[in-house]
């Protein structure tokens, strides 16, 4: 594959970058949805994230990226016990993909040539312990969406078809991007994403010029450009790793828990997932900033990310959901 | 004879694409079969990368490669076909206006992978609605729509192969003056081009043109040409509007380069007055551009997908059905288990000394193909009576109902369109869409008042329904009216004739088998509307005091039963 644009070299789009960093710190947050206009660098950012993430340790040759030999599924017939370092997987889920390719299916080649019944793993296996990226997520077909929801919920991919009965771990962070002009997203899927970001083209001329300048430098003078930004990317990577360690020790006081609840109540979000995500995202942010405990400042910073897409749609409200959340945060948290 | 400007533009675009196919990603040619298109296709044949033709029905196997079943069976070992993705080159997509969202996404993926692929879309769309997906158009550098009659007899000439090669080699060394990027960005802003791909593509075009002209540094001529090639099709507003718009301040004219920077690069691009470029682009904008843009955006919202409409047999997606024997082809996918199962009983009979080494012997006649049942999308055509002063309130309710139905549409995969009739005619206010963003924008300025041309409204709905059918959707009519028609199709007020017309057309709709619901919006429900409902063969709902939620709920209930 070709080189990815360095994450730190992306101009602006701070909320998007922050959301991506937060899921890297706490994969349990449940992914990011990036919605916005064409040509705003949505895909670029997600692909850049792949290069930024710290490598993971996996058993050599294991199709589901297991960390220990005993976690490798039987069907994979992995004999090696060697642990190797691999970049965090970021798997692209192309639109119009068949169910077979997502879940895995009977290996046709082996069935035809050797008459053996064996399992050929799919994209979900490859995405285990990493990221599953869906570009134009709002155009994804229903039965694939259902399948993803099911697997994302349970963390296990179960294949019961064509005489196969296979199960393997499939824990991944969903990252979706899309353009709202091309259709809405089903509420169930919307709720599945922990955080959501709306990206817009920068309106500042200087910022836009800087985007063009860096992109051009990346394309025409790749080596020098990559060297230049490597250190910045390294810094972010280091900060993510430190934050991961710190995550458990970051305190959340009762007052903060109360704030979370009050905010979710006031906004009338469905279910408890919003509240939970709000807390976890705030904790990840606090850990990233090196703060010993979550503060209201952290909460109000991540509230639009965690709650905006969980609001009931009010077609008559012209202001976007982000505005509603920001307004409510100011009301509740003062 | 001087060559027409349009021919030169096409030649320069093609030449630039030949120099930097991977960077410019390709072009759109919007033209129906004509000598111009013929000339273009002939020119394509002379491109350094031999063009490969693809069509909107192309399978993943052809695009990304995969197992060739027929060859594998014949040879008894897996034979893989290479996909187009694996060998970079120039792809020419014919009938590009019929490209579905899923193919567009895959092609976009191929282009984004930066593997040197370029794509030429041959767009034969006749109406503004028929156009290639915007997600693809946005990625391709050029959009050319030849209208010049003088082009008829022109052959397009590409630079000699050797010149192209030299230009390719020189591309990396082309210097870009510092202010060029600022100029490109500022111009994009003035034409309301949000996508940052546009200035990037313009910059790369300028580079390619500079290399072609054997210059060392991007000069004003190259910049101007690039901007003229890349921007016009992307403009969303005329520059005059930009001046008034509060969105962003009018960009400053780039500063003339001071002496220090001027020395090295010679004549810098910054000296080029902004205004000349703006005028140059504006001259290239087609007059109906802005109208077309709106339609194209709405058309974009209609993604093909599994909906709640009527069933149709497919072999690509949907709910699985039992497999059938057949020949594997590009469209039909093989069902391996069913295939093996049908081959199993014959294994002993088929075994001969020649094939003893093969564990399974499969004949083409064993092959079973997958079948799926897909549901087409349903299109709810809201046809709303916007007549008279009392109807204005109704109109607000109808608007609300449309937005509510849209907000829930995803779960049922419904598309929504809105036709309003008032005064002496009907109007399509919202073309079929599934996008709430779209709908809101269009609904916000919906007028009301005047007579009740019910017949005209029904005609408009019927036309829309037929069009939708042609696109594989299942149309359903939701008619909101009090049924008191008073304007016939002729347009001159006549109550009796108006009723006659309305009933005739309603019966016609019923004959086409278009299901429907009629919501009686009269304060006191009367025979009029009931009559029309009977002619339509539609469910009748009396809603003396409707509100958006009630309409939405009733329509849902009526459609689900």
PDB file of C-alpha atoms in Angstrom, chain A residues 1-3 13 37-40 43 47 92-101 106 108-109 111-116 120 135-143 145 161-163 180-189 201-206 208-220 313-319, chain B residues 60 67 69 72-73 76-78 80 85 101-102 105-106 108-109 112-115 134-135 138-139 172 176 178 181-182 185-186 188-189 193-197 199-200 203-204 207 247-248 251 297 300-301 303 306 316-318 333-337 340 359-360 362 370 400 403-404 406-407 410-411 413 434-438 440-441:
ATOM      1  CA  UNK A   1       0.000   0.000   0.000  1.00  0.00           C
ATOM      2  CA  UNK A   2       1.083   3.551  -0.522  1.00  0.00           C
ATOM      3  CA  UNK A   3       2.240   5.787   2.278  1.00  0.00           C
ATOM      4  CA  UNK A  13      -9.993  19.411  11.966  1.00  0.00           C
ATOM      5  CA  UNK A  37     -18.684  17.290   3.040  1.00  0.00           C
ATOM      6  CA  UNK A  38     -16.634  15.873   0.234  1.00  0.00           C
ATOM      7  CA  UNK A  39     -12.963  16.697   0.131  1.00  0.00           C
ATOM      8  CA  UNK A  40     -12.549  17.550   3.796  1.00  0.00           C
ATOM      9  CA  UNK A  43     -10.528   9.368   4.724  1.00  0.00           C
ATOM     10  CA  UNK A  47      -5.850   6.270   7.098  1.00  0.00           C
ATOM     11  CA  UNK A  92     -11.275  -1.170   4.939  1.00  0.00           C
ATOM     12  CA  UNK A  93     -14.808  -2.443   4.543  1.00  0.00           C
ATOM     13  CA  UNK A  94     -15.717  -1.673   0.962  1.00  0.00           C
ATOM     14  CA  UNK A  95     -19.294  -0.872   0.088  1.00  0.00           C
ATOM     15  CA  UNK A  96     -21.148  -3.638  -1.648  1.00  0.00           C
ATOM     16  CA  UNK A  97     -18.975  -6.204   0.083  1.00  0.00           C
ATOM     17  CA  UNK A  98     -20.564  -9.631   0.311  1.00  0.00           C
ATOM     18  CA  UNK A  99     -21.425 -11.281   3.592  1.00  0.00           C
ATOM     19  CA  UNK A 100     -18.878 -13.988   2.795  1.00  0.00           C
ATOM     20  CA  UNK A 101     -16.045 -11.548   2.691  1.00  0.00           C
ATOM     21  CA  UNK A 106     -15.927 -21.917   3.164  1.00  0.00           C
ATOM     22  CA  UNK A 108     -13.739 -22.397  -2.217  1.00  0.00           C
ATOM     23  CA  UNK A 109     -10.285 -23.012  -3.569  1.00  0.00           C
ATOM     24  CA  UNK A 111     -13.046 -27.227  -1.500  1.00  0.00           C
ATOM     25  CA  UNK A 112     -12.726 -27.382  -5.253  1.00  0.00           C
ATOM     26  CA  UNK A 113      -9.171 -28.566  -5.521  1.00  0.00           C
ATOM     27  CA  UNK A 114      -8.658 -30.740  -2.475  1.00  0.00           C
ATOM     28  CA  UNK A 115     -12.198 -31.541  -1.465  1.00  0.00           C
ATOM     29  CA  UNK A 116     -11.463 -30.204   2.014  1.00  0.00           C
ATOM     30  CA  UNK A 120     -11.321 -18.811   4.862  1.00  0.00           C
ATOM     31  CA  UNK A 135     -16.224   4.783   4.016  1.00  0.00           C
ATOM     32  CA  UNK A 136     -19.678   6.078   3.048  1.00  0.00           C
ATOM     33  CA  UNK A 137     -21.187   4.159   5.921  1.00  0.00           C
ATOM     34  CA  UNK A 138     -24.650   5.504   5.158  1.00  0.00           C
ATOM     35  CA  UNK A 139     -24.707   3.583   1.907  1.00  0.00           C
ATOM     36  CA  UNK A 140     -23.899   0.254   3.510  1.00  0.00           C
ATOM     37  CA  UNK A 141     -26.479  -2.438   2.871  1.00  0.00           C
ATOM     38  CA  UNK A 142     -28.875  -3.399   5.599  1.00  0.00           C
ATOM     39  CA  UNK A 143     -27.915  -7.003   6.071  1.00  0.00           C
ATOM     40  CA  UNK A 145     -25.158  -3.376   8.913  1.00  0.00           C
ATOM     41  CA  UNK A 161     -23.138 -21.690   7.173  1.00  0.00           C
ATOM     42  CA  UNK A 162     -22.226 -24.120   4.449  1.00  0.00           C
ATOM     43  CA  UNK A 163     -21.698 -26.833   7.011  1.00  0.00           C
ATOM     44  CA  UNK A 180     -25.145  13.393   5.115  1.00  0.00           C
ATOM     45  CA  UNK A 181     -26.353  14.597   1.729  1.00  0.00           C
ATOM     46  CA  UNK A 182     -26.345  11.032   0.526  1.00  0.00           C
ATOM     47  CA  UNK A 183     -28.777   9.657   3.050  1.00  0.00           C
ATOM     48  CA  UNK A 184     -29.353   9.216   6.732  1.00  0.00           C
ATOM     49  CA  UNK A 185     -27.924   6.633   9.035  1.00  0.00           C
ATOM     50  CA  UNK A 186     -30.111   4.151  10.859  1.00  0.00           C
ATOM     51  CA  UNK A 187     -30.475   5.095  14.536  1.00  0.00           C
ATOM     52  CA  UNK A 188     -29.270   1.701  15.775  1.00  0.00           C
ATOM     53  CA  UNK A 189     -26.051   2.085  13.839  1.00  0.00           C
ATOM     54  CA  UNK A 201     -14.265  22.541   4.962  1.00  0.00           C
ATOM     55  CA  UNK A 202     -12.103  25.138   6.628  1.00  0.00           C
ATOM     56  CA  UNK A 203     -13.423  28.604   5.826  1.00  0.00           C
ATOM     57  CA  UNK A 204     -10.197  30.342   6.663  1.00  0.00           C
ATOM     58  CA  UNK A 205      -8.230  31.050   3.508  1.00  0.00           C
ATOM     59  CA  UNK A 206      -4.851  30.693   5.177  1.00  0.00           C
ATOM     60  CA  UNK A 208      -6.979  26.176   3.216  1.00  0.00           C
ATOM     61  CA  UNK A 209      -3.737  27.309   1.641  1.00  0.00           C
ATOM     62  CA  UNK A 210      -1.798  25.418   4.288  1.00  0.00           C
ATOM     63  CA  UNK A 211      -3.785  22.258   3.462  1.00  0.00           C
ATOM     64  CA  UNK A 212      -2.872  22.581  -0.198  1.00  0.00           C
ATOM     65  CA  UNK A 213       0.734  23.375   0.618  1.00  0.00           C
ATOM     66  CA  UNK A 214       1.216  20.335   2.822  1.00  0.00           C
ATOM     67  CA  UNK A 215      -0.642  17.984   0.526  1.00  0.00           C
ATOM     68  CA  UNK A 216       1.470  19.177  -2.367  1.00  0.00           C
ATOM     69  CA  UNK A 217       4.649  18.763  -0.384  1.00  0.00           C
ATOM     70  CA  UNK A 218       3.526  15.261   0.578  1.00  0.00           C
ATOM     71  CA  UNK A 219       2.953  14.330  -3.033  1.00  0.00           C
ATOM     72  CA  UNK A 220       5.994  15.925  -4.611  1.00  0.00           C
ATOM     73  CA  UNK A 313     -34.114  14.134  15.654  1.00  0.00           C
ATOM     74  CA  UNK A 314     -36.169  17.240  15.713  1.00  0.00           C
ATOM     75  CA  UNK A 315     -36.849  18.159  12.100  1.00  0.00           C
ATOM     76  CA  UNK A 316     -38.156  21.544  13.073  1.00  0.00           C
ATOM     77  CA  UNK A 317     -35.034  22.561  14.948  1.00  0.00           C
ATOM     78  CA  UNK A 318     -32.823  24.321  12.462  1.00  0.00           C
ATOM     79  CA  UNK A 319     -29.767  24.464  14.700  1.00  0.00           C
TER      80      UNK A 319
ATOM     81  CA  UNK B  60     -15.946  -7.113  -8.203  1.00  0.00           C
ATOM     82  CA  UNK B  67     -10.973 -17.107  -8.638  1.00  0.00           C
ATOM     83  CA  UNK B  69     -14.262 -20.848 -11.618  1.00  0.00           C
ATOM     84  CA  UNK B  72     -10.178 -23.661 -12.253  1.00  0.00           C
ATOM     85  CA  UNK B  73     -12.542 -26.518 -13.019  1.00  0.00           C
ATOM     86  CA  UNK B  76      -8.098 -28.789 -11.691  1.00  0.00           C
ATOM     87  CA  UNK B  77      -6.101 -26.106  -9.892  1.00  0.00           C
ATOM     88  CA  UNK B  78      -7.050 -22.644  -8.744  1.00  0.00           C
ATOM     89  CA  UNK B  80      -6.959 -16.534 -10.458  1.00  0.00           C
ATOM     90  CA  UNK B  85      -7.148  -2.788  -9.674  1.00  0.00           C
ATOM     91  CA  UNK B 101     -23.399   4.322  -5.350  1.00  0.00           C
ATOM     92  CA  UNK B 102     -21.632   1.075  -4.548  1.00  0.00           C
ATOM     93  CA  UNK B 105     -17.506   3.928  -3.766  1.00  0.00           C
ATOM     94  CA  UNK B 106     -15.307   1.144  -5.046  1.00  0.00           C
ATOM     95  CA  UNK B 108     -13.290   6.016  -5.410  1.00  0.00           C
ATOM     96  CA  UNK B 109     -11.393   3.547  -3.273  1.00  0.00           C
ATOM     97  CA  UNK B 112      -7.765   7.026  -3.421  1.00  0.00           C
ATOM     98  CA  UNK B 113      -5.271   4.213  -3.189  1.00  0.00           C
ATOM     99  CA  UNK B 114      -2.917   6.312  -5.341  1.00  0.00           C
ATOM    100  CA  UNK B 115      -1.775   3.411  -7.418  1.00  0.00           C
ATOM    101  CA  UNK B 134     -20.739  13.381  -7.257  1.00  0.00           C
ATOM    102  CA  UNK B 135     -18.347  11.427  -5.082  1.00  0.00           C
ATOM    103  CA  UNK B 138     -15.261  15.390  -7.161  1.00  0.00           C
ATOM    104  CA  UNK B 139     -12.170  13.224  -7.422  1.00  0.00           C
ATOM    105  CA  UNK B 172       8.848  16.368 -10.369  1.00  0.00           C
ATOM    106  CA  UNK B 176       5.648  26.395  -7.904  1.00  0.00           C
ATOM    107  CA  UNK B 178       4.758  30.664  -3.405  1.00  0.00           C
ATOM    108  CA  UNK B 181      -1.477  28.170  -3.895  1.00  0.00           C
ATOM    109  CA  UNK B 182      -2.985  31.228  -2.296  1.00  0.00           C
ATOM    110  CA  UNK B 185      -7.527  28.731  -2.863  1.00  0.00           C
ATOM    111  CA  UNK B 186      -8.843  32.275  -3.042  1.00  0.00           C
ATOM    112  CA  UNK B 188     -12.035  28.433  -5.240  1.00  0.00           C
ATOM    113  CA  UNK B 189     -13.573  30.375  -2.378  1.00  0.00           C
ATOM    114  CA  UNK B 193     -16.009  25.480  -4.135  1.00  0.00           C
ATOM    115  CA  UNK B 194     -15.742  23.849  -0.729  1.00  0.00           C
ATOM    116  CA  UNK B 195     -13.928  20.682  -1.612  1.00  0.00           C
ATOM    117  CA  UNK B 196     -10.207  21.052  -1.089  1.00  0.00           C
ATOM    118  CA  UNK B 197      -9.620  18.592  -3.880  1.00  0.00           C
ATOM    119  CA  UNK B 199      -7.344  23.595  -5.674  1.00  0.00           C
ATOM    120  CA  UNK B 200      -5.112  20.550  -5.301  1.00  0.00           C
ATOM    121  CA  UNK B 203      -2.246  22.877  -8.850  1.00  0.00           C
ATOM    122  CA  UNK B 204      -1.334  19.508 -10.272  1.00  0.00           C
ATOM    123  CA  UNK B 207       2.254  21.502 -13.016  1.00  0.00           C
ATOM    124  CA  UNK B 247     -20.056  33.380   4.639  1.00  0.00           C
ATOM    125  CA  UNK B 248     -16.505  34.403   4.063  1.00  0.00           C
ATOM    126  CA  UNK B 251     -10.408  37.062  -0.516  1.00  0.00           C
ATOM    127  CA  UNK B 297     -27.528  16.824  -5.537  1.00  0.00           C
ATOM    128  CA  UNK B 300     -27.393  11.791  -5.523  1.00  0.00           C
ATOM    129  CA  UNK B 301     -29.623  11.070  -2.561  1.00  0.00           C
ATOM    130  CA  UNK B 303     -29.038   5.334  -3.542  1.00  0.00           C
ATOM    131  CA  UNK B 306     -32.841  -2.966  -0.131  1.00  0.00           C
ATOM    132  CA  UNK B 316     -26.201 -10.116  -5.699  1.00  0.00           C
ATOM    133  CA  UNK B 317     -27.856  -9.210  -2.463  1.00  0.00           C
ATOM    134  CA  UNK B 318     -30.906  -9.433  -0.299  1.00  0.00           C
ATOM    135  CA  UNK B 333     -22.213 -16.002  -7.822  1.00  0.00           C
ATOM    136  CA  UNK B 334     -21.543 -19.657  -7.318  1.00  0.00           C
ATOM    137  CA  UNK B 335     -22.939 -21.528  -4.329  1.00  0.00           C
ATOM    138  CA  UNK B 336     -20.062 -23.874  -3.480  1.00  0.00           C
ATOM    139  CA  UNK B 337     -21.857 -26.128  -1.034  1.00  0.00           C
ATOM    140  CA  UNK B 340     -20.432 -29.904  -4.167  1.00  0.00           C
ATOM    141  CA  UNK B 359     -10.230 -35.627  -4.984  1.00  0.00           C
ATOM    142  CA  UNK B 360     -13.468 -34.128  -6.313  1.00  0.00           C
ATOM    143  CA  UNK B 362     -16.954 -31.404 -10.739  1.00  0.00           C
ATOM    144  CA  UNK B 370     -26.861 -18.207  -5.551  1.00  0.00           C
ATOM    145  CA  UNK B 400     -43.660  18.353   8.908  1.00  0.00           C
ATOM    146  CA  UNK B 403     -39.646  15.517   7.370  1.00  0.00           C
ATOM    147  CA  UNK B 404     -40.850  13.081   9.993  1.00  0.00           C
ATOM    148  CA  UNK B 406     -37.768  11.069   6.206  1.00  0.00           C
ATOM    149  CA  UNK B 407     -36.339  11.005   9.678  1.00  0.00           C
ATOM    150  CA  UNK B 410     -33.801   4.725   6.972  1.00  0.00           C
ATOM    151  CA  UNK B 411     -35.313   1.856   8.884  1.00  0.00           C
ATOM    152  CA  UNK B 413     -35.544   2.422   3.310  1.00  0.00           C
ATOM    153  CA  UNK B 434     -33.644  10.136   1.388  1.00  0.00           C
ATOM    154  CA  UNK B 435     -31.600  12.920   2.764  1.00  0.00           C
ATOM    155  CA  UNK B 436     -33.033  14.976   5.562  1.00  0.00           C
ATOM    156  CA  UNK B 437     -30.466  17.656   4.908  1.00  0.00           C
ATOM    157  CA  UNK B 438     -31.668  17.962   1.320  1.00  0.00           C
ATOM    158  CA  UNK B 440     -34.974  20.651   4.863  1.00  0.00           C
ATOM    159  CA  UNK B 441     -33.232  22.911   2.454  1.00  0.00           C
TER     160      UNK B 441
END
